[in-house]
Amino acid sequence: MSLNAEPSLMPLPAKYTFGSGRLAITENFNLSLSGQIDPRLHDTITRFIERLSRQTGITFPVNSRLPVTLAINCNSIGKEWPALGDDESYTLIVDAQQARLNAPTTLGVLHGLETILQLVQQDERGFAIPAVNIDDRPRFPWRGLMLDVCRHWMPIDVVKRTLDGMAAVKLNVFHWHLSEDQGFRIESKRFPKLHERGSDGHYFTRAQVREVIQYARDRGIRVVPEFDMPGHATSWLVGYPELGTDPGPYQIERHWGIFDPAMDPTKESTYRFLDAFIGEMAALFPDEYFHIGGDELNGKQWSASAHVQAFLKQHGLKDNQELHRYFNTRLHAIVHKHGKRMEGWDEILDPALPKSIVIQSWRGQKSLNEAARQGYSGLLSAGYYLDLMQSTEFHYLNDPLDEESAALTPEQRSRILGGEMCMWTEFVTTMNVDQRIWPRAAAIAERLWSPQSVRDVRSMYARLARISRHLETTANLVHRQAYRMMLERLAGADPVEPVRVLADIVEPVKLYTRGDTRDYTSWSAYNRMVDAAHPESDAGREFRYAVEARDWTTVRNTLTTWRDNGADVRRTLESHALLTETIPVSENLTKVAVIGLQALDAIEGKQPLPAGWNASEVLNTAKKPVAELLLMAVPGVEALVSQASGTAK
Ligand code: ACM
């Protein structure tokens, strides 16, 4: 029997062919390193062996004289720090005797080792890697993940395991959103009141920042810091109100949204401050790129300020947009002086800025194409917002080179460097951050790495289910465990299983609707079912697939479980304060399941539809969000009902 290994790979390699046969992984496993050996590879290899050992339960001997089962060759060490455009390619050839991993630089070795770990499988004979021939390289050079550590504090262990997950799926840029209205999250030696007054004590020390950068480098990941200005900057102004347009005083913002405080672009002292601050940060972060934010400036403080309005007149500036351009131009000179390239959100796109900047497009793909047309490099983030609770399929099919980009010249297209997913953390805590990012991030990683033609959604989901486990077992993530733990907390001493059945078939409300019915702040608890529920319900999707496939056994079993769950879970929901709000959701689930079973009986010819049967009232009610939850049993049952109605005709 040969192993079927494709289902375990994500991202899929650029080119691969599976052979027959398998390379057994036994206690005789032995590896060799040749060529140019980057010292960081020793640590990588040690971790690789530990992870392989954890996966297989095999203890591997050290310094063995056994024949080499994994021969690694690296042609050059590459640059000290990973950089945009590095050669990340590798080849991996596996036959029954040996695996040979070859790479031009250390980065390819890192990626190839992750591929090997994904390929390891177990069958009745033990653990093995299937025979395969892989020739792999990324489609886009910039494959990022942005983590907001400000709205909710995300300590260093969260950052590190995020980096572990990123490395496992070959992402290569960690965009660290370090300042916001709600928190200034990095120690500044030069301006200590930034972190002392602006962070509630939750910030990264400079030593921790160095540690993270090193940790990322060891995994082939660049670290790009973001300091958001001139808006989204309240936390800076708590310690340094003189940086603000109004005299203050300012307080750390506790709510979510867009707020008025903005830096004062008219004072020379603002630029002296930013020069010193950016100088300090530019020395700390080795990456060439430096993100200055620039998004969502509402301009209210500027418009209401007499001295800002006088400045506009004096400088012949028409409006706030021109003033923002002026600010960005000054900022660009500072960033450039400190040896960095400036990056910013869509809003900074302006012909006044040099073409060396990078535009991160979050408002839509149009602005990315427009930037490329104007000669700017860009990244796609629109469609990759993990906080909006959209399906993996939605993110997966969102391509940085969309249909409209076909109208771009090849040169313009080459300016689209890739994409970055964004994890904004208004509604995300250390408890659920992993499951908000993973496993969806793995599918986006595939979009950014694999050939554009790789877009089979069913294949993606089948592989994602395996990769999701892999990310926990070998990459330190806790996205599946945390779900269980949050549900156990909700259930108190009661059995968690019936609560899980309910939680499995709901999803949090989508887009920016969370908070429409409640006033959330940074003090809120975020410990309800909506916080535990996965962004996408696998149970709901699998049910839909089963209906489409007319797999009536699965459909009936699922509907029966859902129908009966109402009675199973009722007492727990009634007797736990955090769960009472979900009682109507559970009731809807039972009703929807009953409708589904009636439809199925009709389809299977067991029982005709009851006279005057009307499914739509139940289904329409069940579609409405309750407790900020969507009941994902509905779409599949709707499909079933339409089949049944067809049968009835
Ligand atoms: C953003 O979402 N304001 C970049």
PDB file of N, CA and C in Angstrom, residues 421-466:
ATOM      1  N   MET A 421      -2.867  38.624   6.144  1.00  0.00           N
ATOM      2  CA  MET A 421      -4.119  38.519   6.888  1.00  0.00           C
ATOM      3  C   MET A 421      -4.002  39.384   8.135  1.00  0.00           C
ATOM      4  N   CYS A 422      -5.142  39.881   8.597  1.00  0.00           N
ATOM      5  CA  CYS A 422      -5.124  40.785   9.744  1.00  0.00           C
ATOM      6  C   CYS A 422      -5.942  40.217  10.891  1.00  0.00           C
ATOM      7  N   MET A 423      -5.303  40.137  12.047  1.00  0.00           N
ATOM      8  CA  MET A 423      -5.999  39.715  13.253  1.00  0.00           C
ATOM      9  C   MET A 423      -6.140  40.908  14.174  1.00  0.00           C
ATOM     10  N   TRP A 424      -7.237  41.641  13.993  1.00  0.00           N
ATOM     11  CA  TRP A 424      -7.569  42.748  14.890  1.00  0.00           C
ATOM     12  C   TRP A 424      -8.223  42.149  16.125  1.00  0.00           C
ATOM     13  N   THR A 425      -7.928  42.722  17.297  1.00  0.00           N
ATOM     14  CA  THR A 425      -8.275  41.975  18.509  1.00  0.00           C
ATOM     15  C   THR A 425      -9.279  42.676  19.432  1.00  0.00           C
ATOM     16  N   GLU A 426     -10.164  43.494  18.873  1.00  0.00           N
ATOM     17  CA  GLU A 426     -11.232  44.060  19.706  1.00  0.00           C
ATOM     18  C   GLU A 426     -11.978  42.956  20.457  1.00  0.00           C
ATOM     19  N   PHE A 427     -12.323  41.892  19.737  1.00  0.00           N
ATOM     20  CA  PHE A 427     -13.151  40.821  20.306  1.00  0.00           C
ATOM     21  C   PHE A 427     -12.346  39.537  20.489  1.00  0.00           C
ATOM     22  N   VAL A 428     -11.050  39.693  20.622  1.00  0.00           N
ATOM     23  CA  VAL A 428     -10.171  38.526  20.692  1.00  0.00           C
ATOM     24  C   VAL A 428      -9.286  38.654  21.924  1.00  0.00           C
ATOM     25  N   THR A 429      -9.188  37.582  22.676  1.00  0.00           N
ATOM     26  CA  THR A 429      -8.346  37.590  23.867  1.00  0.00           C
ATOM     27  C   THR A 429      -7.286  36.501  23.741  1.00  0.00           C
ATOM     28  N   THR A 430      -6.421  36.418  24.731  1.00  0.00           N
ATOM     29  CA  THR A 430      -5.404  35.360  24.694  1.00  0.00           C
ATOM     30  C   THR A 430      -6.073  33.988  24.664  1.00  0.00           C
ATOM     31  N   MET A 431      -7.315  33.936  25.166  1.00  0.00           N
ATOM     32  CA  MET A 431      -8.034  32.669  25.237  1.00  0.00           C
ATOM     33  C   MET A 431      -8.423  32.148  23.855  1.00  0.00           C
ATOM     34  N   ASN A 432      -8.915  33.035  23.017  1.00  0.00           N
ATOM     35  CA  ASN A 432      -9.414  32.533  21.723  1.00  0.00           C
ATOM     36  C   ASN A 432      -8.620  33.018  20.517  1.00  0.00           C
ATOM     37  N   VAL A 433      -7.487  33.671  20.762  1.00  0.00           N
ATOM     38  CA  VAL A 433      -6.746  34.222  19.614  1.00  0.00           C
ATOM     39  C   VAL A 433      -6.309  33.120  18.653  1.00  0.00           C
ATOM     40  N   ASP A 434      -5.896  31.973  19.180  1.00  0.00           N
ATOM     41  CA  ASP A 434      -5.445  30.908  18.275  1.00  0.00           C
ATOM     42  C   ASP A 434      -6.575  30.461  17.357  1.00  0.00           C
ATOM     43  N   GLN A 435      -7.768  30.270  17.935  1.00  0.00           N
ATOM     44  CA  GLN A 435      -8.844  29.752  17.075  1.00  0.00           C
ATOM     45  C   GLN A 435      -9.442  30.823  16.180  1.00  0.00           C
ATOM     46  N   ARG A 436      -9.163  32.106  16.461  1.00  0.00           N
ATOM     47  CA  ARG A 436      -9.562  33.151  15.522  1.00  0.00           C
ATOM     48  C   ARG A 436      -8.598  33.178  14.331  1.00  0.00           C
ATOM     49  N   ILE A 437      -7.340  32.813  14.581  1.00  0.00           N
ATOM     50  CA  ILE A 437      -6.353  32.820  13.490  1.00  0.00           C
ATOM     51  C   ILE A 437      -6.349  31.479  12.744  1.00  0.00           C
ATOM     52  N   TRP A 438      -6.321  30.409  13.513  1.00  0.00           N
ATOM     53  CA  TRP A 438      -6.126  29.070  12.947  1.00  0.00           C
ATOM     54  C   TRP A 438      -7.406  28.258  12.994  1.00  0.00           C
ATOM     55  N   PRO A 439      -7.660  27.379  12.060  1.00  0.00           N
ATOM     56  CA  PRO A 439      -6.777  27.029  10.940  1.00  0.00           C
ATOM     57  C   PRO A 439      -6.968  27.898   9.684  1.00  0.00           C
ATOM     58  N   ARG A 440      -7.856  28.922   9.749  1.00  0.00           N
ATOM     59  CA  ARG A 440      -8.104  29.674   8.506  1.00  0.00           C
ATOM     60  C   ARG A 440      -6.830  30.227   7.882  1.00  0.00           C
ATOM     61  N   ALA A 441      -5.882  30.633   8.755  1.00  0.00           N
ATOM     62  CA  ALA A 441      -4.643  31.231   8.247  1.00  0.00           C
ATOM     63  C   ALA A 441      -3.876  30.271   7.332  1.00  0.00           C
ATOM     64  N   ALA A 442      -4.028  28.974   7.582  1.00  0.00           N
ATOM     65  CA  ALA A 442      -3.294  28.004   6.762  1.00  0.00           C
ATOM     66  C   ALA A 442      -3.802  28.026   5.325  1.00  0.00           C
ATOM     67  N   ALA A 443      -5.103  28.227   5.158  1.00  0.00           N
ATOM     68  CA  ALA A 443      -5.674  28.271   3.805  1.00  0.00           C
ATOM     69  C   ALA A 443      -5.241  29.547   3.081  1.00  0.00           C
ATOM     70  N   ILE A 444      -5.162  30.648   3.825  1.00  0.00           N
ATOM     71  CA  ILE A 444      -4.680  31.898   3.212  1.00  0.00           C
ATOM     72  C   ILE A 444      -3.202  31.743   2.846  1.00  0.00           C
ATOM     73  N   ALA A 445      -2.478  31.049   3.708  1.00  0.00           N
ATOM     74  CA  ALA A 445      -1.056  30.801   3.408  1.00  0.00           C
ATOM     75  C   ALA A 445      -0.921  30.047   2.084  1.00  0.00           C
ATOM     76  N   GLU A 446      -1.831  29.107   1.855  1.00  0.00           N
ATOM     77  CA  GLU A 446      -1.790  28.371   0.581  1.00  0.00           C
ATOM     78  C   GLU A 446      -2.089  29.300  -0.598  1.00  0.00           C
ATOM     79  N   ARG A 447      -3.064  30.181  -0.423  1.00  0.00           N
ATOM     80  CA  ARG A 447      -3.380  31.142  -1.491  1.00  0.00           C
ATOM     81  C   ARG A 447      -2.133  31.935  -1.879  1.00  0.00           C
ATOM     82  N   LEU A 448      -1.336  32.288  -0.882  1.00  0.00           N
ATOM     83  CA  LEU A 448      -0.185  33.159  -1.133  1.00  0.00           C
ATOM     84  C   LEU A 448       1.057  32.383  -1.584  1.00  0.00           C
ATOM     85  N   TRP A 449       1.098  31.098  -1.286  1.00  0.00           N
ATOM     86  CA  TRP A 449       2.274  30.295  -1.649  1.00  0.00           C
ATOM     87  C   TRP A 449       2.058  29.495  -2.941  1.00  0.00           C
ATOM     88  N   SER A 450       0.930  28.804  -3.032  1.00  0.00           N
ATOM     89  CA  SER A 450       0.741  27.811  -4.095  1.00  0.00           C
ATOM     90  C   SER A 450       0.350  28.480  -5.413  1.00  0.00           C
ATOM     91  N   PRO A 451       0.479  27.742  -6.523  1.00  0.00           N
ATOM     92  CA  PRO A 451       0.075  28.311  -7.815  1.00  0.00           C
ATOM     93  C   PRO A 451      -1.377  28.794  -7.787  1.00  0.00           C
ATOM     94  N   GLN A 452      -1.650  29.801  -8.590  1.00  0.00           N
ATOM     95  CA  GLN A 452      -2.987  30.400  -8.607  1.00  0.00           C
ATOM     96  C   GLN A 452      -4.067  29.369  -8.943  1.00  0.00           C
ATOM     97  N   SER A 453      -3.683  28.366  -9.736  1.00  0.00           N
ATOM     98  CA  SER A 453      -4.664  27.362 -10.167  1.00  0.00           C
ATOM     99  C   SER A 453      -5.105  26.438  -9.029  1.00  0.00           C
ATOM    100  N   VAL A 454      -4.396  26.449  -7.923  1.00  0.00           N
ATOM    101  CA  VAL A 454      -4.788  25.618  -6.780  1.00  0.00           C
ATOM    102  C   VAL A 454      -5.957  26.305  -6.085  1.00  0.00           C
ATOM    103  N   ARG A 455      -7.176  25.868  -6.366  1.00  0.00           N
ATOM    104  CA  ARG A 455      -8.331  26.517  -5.747  1.00  0.00           C
ATOM    105  C   ARG A 455      -9.534  25.585  -5.597  1.00  0.00           C
ATOM    106  N   ASP A 456      -9.235  24.313  -5.408  1.00  0.00           N
ATOM    107  CA  ASP A 456     -10.309  23.343  -5.184  1.00  0.00           C
ATOM    108  C   ASP A 456     -10.716  23.400  -3.705  1.00  0.00           C
ATOM    109  N   VAL A 457     -11.908  23.916  -3.480  1.00  0.00           N
ATOM    110  CA  VAL A 457     -12.344  24.187  -2.106  1.00  0.00           C
ATOM    111  C   VAL A 457     -12.506  22.900  -1.289  1.00  0.00           C
ATOM    112  N   ARG A 458     -13.040  21.854  -1.912  1.00  0.00           N
ATOM    113  CA  ARG A 458     -13.207  20.595  -1.173  1.00  0.00           C
ATOM    114  C   ARG A 458     -11.853  20.019  -0.757  1.00  0.00           C
ATOM    115  N   SER A 459     -10.926  20.070  -1.680  1.00  0.00           N
ATOM    116  CA  SER A 459      -9.578  19.580  -1.359  1.00  0.00           C
ATOM    117  C   SER A 459      -8.981  20.405  -0.226  1.00  0.00           C
ATOM    118  N   MET A 460      -9.186  21.716  -0.304  1.00  0.00           N
ATOM    119  CA  MET A 460      -8.658  22.592   0.754  1.00  0.00           C
ATOM    120  C   MET A 460      -9.226  22.178   2.110  1.00  0.00           C
ATOM    121  N   TYR A 461     -10.550  22.014   2.187  1.00  0.00           N
ATOM    122  CA  TYR A 461     -11.150  21.675   3.490  1.00  0.00           C
ATOM    123  C   TYR A 461     -10.672  20.309   3.991  1.00  0.00           C
ATOM    124  N   ALA A 462     -10.537  19.369   3.070  1.00  0.00           N
ATOM    125  CA  ALA A 462     -10.090  18.032   3.493  1.00  0.00           C
ATOM    126  C   ALA A 462      -8.684  18.119   4.074  1.00  0.00           C
ATOM    127  N   ARG A 463      -7.832  18.892   3.423  1.00  0.00           N
ATOM    128  CA  ARG A 463      -6.454  19.024   3.918  1.00  0.00           C
ATOM    129  C   ARG A 463      -6.398  19.879   5.177  1.00  0.00           C
ATOM    130  N   LEU A 464      -7.262  20.894   5.218  1.00  0.00           N
ATOM    131  CA  LEU A 464      -7.264  21.799   6.374  1.00  0.00           C
ATOM    132  C   LEU A 464      -7.564  21.041   7.679  1.00  0.00           C
ATOM    133  N   ALA A 465      -8.465  20.072   7.589  1.00  0.00           N
ATOM    134  CA  ALA A 465      -8.820  19.320   8.797  1.00  0.00           C
ATOM    135  C   ALA A 465      -7.580  18.623   9.365  1.00  0.00           C
ATOM    136  N   ARG A 466      -6.742  18.105   8.491  1.00  0.00           N
ATOM    137  CA  ARG A 466      -5.520  17.442   8.968  1.00  0.00           C
ATOM    138  C   ARG A 466      -4.493  18.449   9.463  1.00  0.00           C
TER     139      ARG A 466
END
